[in-house]
Short mmCIF file of C-alpha atoms in Angstrom, two decimals:
data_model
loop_
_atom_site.label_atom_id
_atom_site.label_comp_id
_atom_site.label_asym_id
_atom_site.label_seq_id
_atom_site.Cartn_x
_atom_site.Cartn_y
_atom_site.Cartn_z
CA UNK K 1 0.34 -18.18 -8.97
CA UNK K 2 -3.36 -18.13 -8.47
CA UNK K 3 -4.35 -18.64 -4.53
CA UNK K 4 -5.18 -21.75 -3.53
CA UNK K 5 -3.45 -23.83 -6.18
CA UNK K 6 -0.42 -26.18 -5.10
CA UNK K 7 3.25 -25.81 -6.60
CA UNK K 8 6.71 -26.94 -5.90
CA UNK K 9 9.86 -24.53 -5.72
CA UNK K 10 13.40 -25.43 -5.42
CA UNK K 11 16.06 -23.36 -2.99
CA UNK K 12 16.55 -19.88 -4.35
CA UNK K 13 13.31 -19.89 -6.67
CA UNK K 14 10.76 -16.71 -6.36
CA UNK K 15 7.61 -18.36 -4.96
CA UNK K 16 5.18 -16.15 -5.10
CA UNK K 17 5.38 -12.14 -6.83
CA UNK K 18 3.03 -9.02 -6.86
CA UNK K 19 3.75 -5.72 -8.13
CA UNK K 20 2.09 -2.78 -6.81
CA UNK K 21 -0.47 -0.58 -8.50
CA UNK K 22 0.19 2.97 -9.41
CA UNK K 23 -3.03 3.77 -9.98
CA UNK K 24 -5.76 3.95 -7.28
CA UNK K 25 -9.43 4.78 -6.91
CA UNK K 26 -10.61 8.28 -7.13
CA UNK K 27 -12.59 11.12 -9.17
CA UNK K 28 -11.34 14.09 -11.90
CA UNK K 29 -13.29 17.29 -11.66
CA UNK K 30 -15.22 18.15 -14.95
CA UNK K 31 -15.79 21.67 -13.73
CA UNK K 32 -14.08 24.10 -11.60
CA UNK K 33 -14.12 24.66 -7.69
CA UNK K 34 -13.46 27.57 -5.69
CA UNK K 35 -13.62 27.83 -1.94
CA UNK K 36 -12.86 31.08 0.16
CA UNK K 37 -12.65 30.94 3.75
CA UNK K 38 -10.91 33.97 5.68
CA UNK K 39 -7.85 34.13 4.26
CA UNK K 40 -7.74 30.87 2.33
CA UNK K 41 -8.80 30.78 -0.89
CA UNK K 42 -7.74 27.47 -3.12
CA UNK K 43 -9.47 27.44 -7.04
CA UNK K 44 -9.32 23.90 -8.90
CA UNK K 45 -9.58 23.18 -12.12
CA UNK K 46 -11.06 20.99 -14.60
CA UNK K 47 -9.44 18.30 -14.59
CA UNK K 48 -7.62 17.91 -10.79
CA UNK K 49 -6.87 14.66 -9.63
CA UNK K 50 -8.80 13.26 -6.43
CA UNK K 51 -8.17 10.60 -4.63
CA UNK K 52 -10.77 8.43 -2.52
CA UNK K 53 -11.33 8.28 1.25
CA UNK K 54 -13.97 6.48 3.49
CA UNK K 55 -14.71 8.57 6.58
CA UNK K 56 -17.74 8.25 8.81
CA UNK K 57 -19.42 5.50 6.18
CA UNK K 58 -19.54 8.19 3.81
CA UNK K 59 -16.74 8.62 0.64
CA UNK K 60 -14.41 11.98 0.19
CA UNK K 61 -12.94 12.91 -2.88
CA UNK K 62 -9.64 15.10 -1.76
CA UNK K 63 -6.88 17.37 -3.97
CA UNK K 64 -3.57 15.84 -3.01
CA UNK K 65 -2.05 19.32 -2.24
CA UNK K 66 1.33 20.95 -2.07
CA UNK K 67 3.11 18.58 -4.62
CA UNK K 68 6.65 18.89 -2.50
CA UNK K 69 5.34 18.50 0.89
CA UNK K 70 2.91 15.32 -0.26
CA UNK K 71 2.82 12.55 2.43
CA UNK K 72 3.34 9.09 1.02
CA UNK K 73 -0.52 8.78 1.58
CA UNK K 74 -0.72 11.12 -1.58
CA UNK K 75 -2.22 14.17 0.63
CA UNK K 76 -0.87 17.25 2.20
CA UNK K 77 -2.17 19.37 4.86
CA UNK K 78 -3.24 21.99 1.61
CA UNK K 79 -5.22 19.14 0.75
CA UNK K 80 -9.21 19.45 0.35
CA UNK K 81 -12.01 16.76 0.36
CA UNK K 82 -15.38 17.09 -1.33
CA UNK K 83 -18.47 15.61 -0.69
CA UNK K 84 -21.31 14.63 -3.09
CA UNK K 85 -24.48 14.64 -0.44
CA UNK K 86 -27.06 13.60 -2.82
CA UNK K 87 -25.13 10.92 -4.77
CA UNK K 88 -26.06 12.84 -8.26
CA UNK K 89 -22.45 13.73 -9.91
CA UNK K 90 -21.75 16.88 -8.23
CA UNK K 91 -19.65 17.39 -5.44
CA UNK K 92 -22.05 19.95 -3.25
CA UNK K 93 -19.79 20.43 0.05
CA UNK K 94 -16.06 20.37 0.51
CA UNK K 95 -13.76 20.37 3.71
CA UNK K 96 -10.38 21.31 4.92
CA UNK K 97 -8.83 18.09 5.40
CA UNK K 98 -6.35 18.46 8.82
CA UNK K 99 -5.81 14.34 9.74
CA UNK K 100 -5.72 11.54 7.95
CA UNK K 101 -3.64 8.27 7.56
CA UNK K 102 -2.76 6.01 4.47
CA UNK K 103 -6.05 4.65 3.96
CA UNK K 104 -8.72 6.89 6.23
CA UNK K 105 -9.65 10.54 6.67
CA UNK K 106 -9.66 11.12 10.28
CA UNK K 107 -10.51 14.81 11.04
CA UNK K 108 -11.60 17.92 9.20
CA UNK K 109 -11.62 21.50 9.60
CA UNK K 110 -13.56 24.21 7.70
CA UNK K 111 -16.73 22.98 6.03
CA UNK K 112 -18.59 24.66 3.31
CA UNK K 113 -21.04 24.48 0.78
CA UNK K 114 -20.24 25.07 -2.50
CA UNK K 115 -21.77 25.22 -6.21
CA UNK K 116 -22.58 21.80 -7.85
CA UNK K 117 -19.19 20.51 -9.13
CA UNK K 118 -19.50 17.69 -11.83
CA UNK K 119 -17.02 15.21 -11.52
CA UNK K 120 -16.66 10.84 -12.41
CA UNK K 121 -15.18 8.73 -10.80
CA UNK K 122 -12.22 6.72 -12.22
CA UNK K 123 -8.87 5.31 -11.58
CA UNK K 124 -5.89 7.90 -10.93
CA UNK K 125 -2.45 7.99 -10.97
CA UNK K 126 -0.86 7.03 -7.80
CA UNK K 127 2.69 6.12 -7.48
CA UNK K 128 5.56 7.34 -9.99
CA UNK K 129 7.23 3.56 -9.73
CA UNK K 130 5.92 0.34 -9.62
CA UNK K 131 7.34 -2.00 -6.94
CA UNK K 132 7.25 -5.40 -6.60
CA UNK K 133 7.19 -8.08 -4.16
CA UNK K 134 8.88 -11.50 -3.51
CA UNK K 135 8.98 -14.53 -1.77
CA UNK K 136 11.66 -16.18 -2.32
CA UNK K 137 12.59 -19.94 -0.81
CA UNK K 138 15.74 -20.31 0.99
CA UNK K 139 16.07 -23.84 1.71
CA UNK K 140 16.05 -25.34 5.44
CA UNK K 141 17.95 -25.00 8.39
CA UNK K 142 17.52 -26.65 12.02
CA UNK K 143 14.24 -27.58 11.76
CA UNK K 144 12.74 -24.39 9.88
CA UNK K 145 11.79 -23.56 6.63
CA UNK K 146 13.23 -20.17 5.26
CA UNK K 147 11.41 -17.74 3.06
CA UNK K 148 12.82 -14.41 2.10
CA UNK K 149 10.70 -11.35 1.88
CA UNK K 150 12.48 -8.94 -1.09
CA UNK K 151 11.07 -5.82 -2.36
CA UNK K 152 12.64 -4.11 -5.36
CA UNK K 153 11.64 -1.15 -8.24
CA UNK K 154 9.69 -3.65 -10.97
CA UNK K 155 12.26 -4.81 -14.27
CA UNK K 156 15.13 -3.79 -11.95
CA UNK K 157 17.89 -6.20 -12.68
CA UNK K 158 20.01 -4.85 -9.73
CA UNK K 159 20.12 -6.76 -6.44
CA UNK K 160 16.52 -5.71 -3.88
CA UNK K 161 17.32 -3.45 -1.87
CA UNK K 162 15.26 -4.54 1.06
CA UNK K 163 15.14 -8.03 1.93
CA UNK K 164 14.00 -9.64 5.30
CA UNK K 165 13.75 -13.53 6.35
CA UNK K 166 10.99 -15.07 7.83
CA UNK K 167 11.27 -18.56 9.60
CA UNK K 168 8.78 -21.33 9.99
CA UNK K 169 9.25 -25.26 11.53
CA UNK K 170 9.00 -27.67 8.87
CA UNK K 171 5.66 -29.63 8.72
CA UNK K 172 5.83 -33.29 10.10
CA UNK K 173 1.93 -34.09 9.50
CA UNK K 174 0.16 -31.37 9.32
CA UNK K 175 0.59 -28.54 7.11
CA UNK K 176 2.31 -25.29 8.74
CA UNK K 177 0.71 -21.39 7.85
CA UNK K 178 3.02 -18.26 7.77
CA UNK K 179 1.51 -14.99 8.11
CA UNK K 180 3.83 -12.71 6.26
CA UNK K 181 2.80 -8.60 6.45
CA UNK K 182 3.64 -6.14 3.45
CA UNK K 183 4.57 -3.95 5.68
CA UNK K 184 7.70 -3.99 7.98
CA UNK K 185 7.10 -4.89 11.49
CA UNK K 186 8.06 -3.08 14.46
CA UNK K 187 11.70 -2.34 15.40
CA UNK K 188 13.73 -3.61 11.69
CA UNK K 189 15.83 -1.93 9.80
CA UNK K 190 13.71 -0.19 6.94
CA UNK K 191 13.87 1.98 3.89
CA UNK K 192 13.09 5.89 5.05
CA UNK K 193 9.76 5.42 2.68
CA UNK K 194 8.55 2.97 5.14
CA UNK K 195 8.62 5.49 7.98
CA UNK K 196 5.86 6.75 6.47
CA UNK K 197 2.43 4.99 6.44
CA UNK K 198 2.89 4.08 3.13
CA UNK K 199 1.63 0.72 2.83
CA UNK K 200 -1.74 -0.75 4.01
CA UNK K 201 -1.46 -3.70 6.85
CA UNK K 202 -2.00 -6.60 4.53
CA UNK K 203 -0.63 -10.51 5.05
CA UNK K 204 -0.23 -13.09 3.15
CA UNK K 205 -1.06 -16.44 4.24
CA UNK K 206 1.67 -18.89 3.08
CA UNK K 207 1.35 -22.77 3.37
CA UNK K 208 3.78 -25.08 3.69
CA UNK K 209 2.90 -28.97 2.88
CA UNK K 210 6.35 -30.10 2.61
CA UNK K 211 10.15 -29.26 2.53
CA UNK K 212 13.76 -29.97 3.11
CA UNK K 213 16.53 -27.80 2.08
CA UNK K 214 16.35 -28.31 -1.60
CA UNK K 215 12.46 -27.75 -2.36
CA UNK K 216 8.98 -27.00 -0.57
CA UNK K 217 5.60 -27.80 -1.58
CA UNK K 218 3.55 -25.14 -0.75
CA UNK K 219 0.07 -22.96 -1.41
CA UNK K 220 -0.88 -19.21 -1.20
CA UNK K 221 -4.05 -18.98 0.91
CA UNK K 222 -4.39 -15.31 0.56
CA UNK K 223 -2.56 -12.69 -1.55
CA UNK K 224 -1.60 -9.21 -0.43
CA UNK K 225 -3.12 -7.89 -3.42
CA UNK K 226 -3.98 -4.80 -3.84
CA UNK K 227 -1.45 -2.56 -2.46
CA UNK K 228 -0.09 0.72 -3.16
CA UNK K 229 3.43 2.37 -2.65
CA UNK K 230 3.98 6.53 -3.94
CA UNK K 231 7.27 6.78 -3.03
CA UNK K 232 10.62 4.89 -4.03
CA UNK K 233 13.13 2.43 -2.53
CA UNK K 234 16.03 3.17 -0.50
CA UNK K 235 19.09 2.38 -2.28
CA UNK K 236 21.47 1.94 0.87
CA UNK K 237 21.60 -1.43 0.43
CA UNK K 238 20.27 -4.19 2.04
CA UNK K 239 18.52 -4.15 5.03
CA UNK K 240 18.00 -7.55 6.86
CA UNK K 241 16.65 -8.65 10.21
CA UNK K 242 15.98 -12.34 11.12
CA UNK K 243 13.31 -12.28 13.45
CA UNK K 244 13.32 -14.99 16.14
CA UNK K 245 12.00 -18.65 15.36
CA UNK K 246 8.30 -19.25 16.85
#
């Protein structure tokens, strides 16, 4: 559903869905780059795969490295980031990239200039799977409305693997707003891949006009959309906290 817009679910009906992307913003070399610094020497090729990241108010371009030691950020420490300094298609300078998080470059190393590289900028592949997202409504118990966070591999018929409830007093009046992250939240249970900053901190803003334990009237004020996940669900079942009521 479309944010904003009013609809009615009854208990056990998906209320709202998103799938993740598994492509992302970034850039593909046209020509080849070769940086040398002591002993480190990495060559690219036409054609490598960059990925986009802000740092400083300026954008990097970086090589997503060692493809067994990649971070669910899509980097590794062998990664690289260039830099086009005079906005004209070429990528003029390029950096050792040594700390960064899901969605920021944080530190570099080694700078160094380097012959103009064409590149353009596109969207890149990002995630092997797509995952998706749902609320689901769970009827109403002492006084609270239930609504159960699931996240599952997309056109997977098998029960979610993670699931998590989220609780909410039922509106008298006034309508009632729950703030539900994409993320886990400190101290659950969680899939290993969420151990890693894999996810951006994104909420959804869920309102609630009206309910009782077989339906809810409700509205999505704000989506989590977009969001991106690289690596995979645990498959250890499910993993379920109820967090306490407001």
């Amino acid at each position: 559903m479309a944010p904003n817009t009013f609809a009615t679910a009854t208990k056990g009906e998906v209320i709202y869905s998103e799938t993740s992307s598994r492509m992302t913003d970034g850039a593909i070399l046209n020509g080849e780059a070769d940086y040398r610094y002591a002993l480190n020497h990495k060559h690219l090729l036409p054609g490598t795969v960059l990925l986009t990241f802000p740092f400083n108010g300026r954008t990097y371009y970086c090589s997503q490295g060692d493809e067994q030691k990649k971070s669910d950020a899509g980097l590794s420490f062998n990664s690289i980031c260039f830099l086009d300094r005079k906005g004209d298609g070429t990528f003029d300078q390029i950096q050792d990239l040594v700390f960064y998080n899901d969605t920021l470059v944080q530190a570099f190393g080694q700078t160094a200039d380097i012959a103009p590289t064409p590149y353009h900028v596109q969207q890149v592949p990002f995630g092997q799977v797509s995952v998706q997202s749902d609320l689901v409504f769970d009827g109403v118990k002492d006084g609270y409305v239930i609504i159960e966070h699931r996240l599952h591999p997309q056109d997977v018929a098998a029960p979610a693997p993670y699931r998590r409830k989220f609780f909410v007093q039922v509106p008298q009046q006034d309508p009632v707003t729950l703030s539900i992250p994409l993320e886990p939240f400190e101290g659950m249970s969680m899939p290993e891949v969420f151990k890693l900053p894999a996810l951006q901190v994104v909420m959804l803003n869920l309102v609630i006009t009206k309910a009782d334990d077989r339906s809810v009237q409700y509205s999505i004020l704000k989506s989590w959309a977009p969001w991106r996940m690289s690596g995979t669900l645990s498959q250890k079942g499910e993993f379920t906290t109820v967090p306490t009521a407001p």
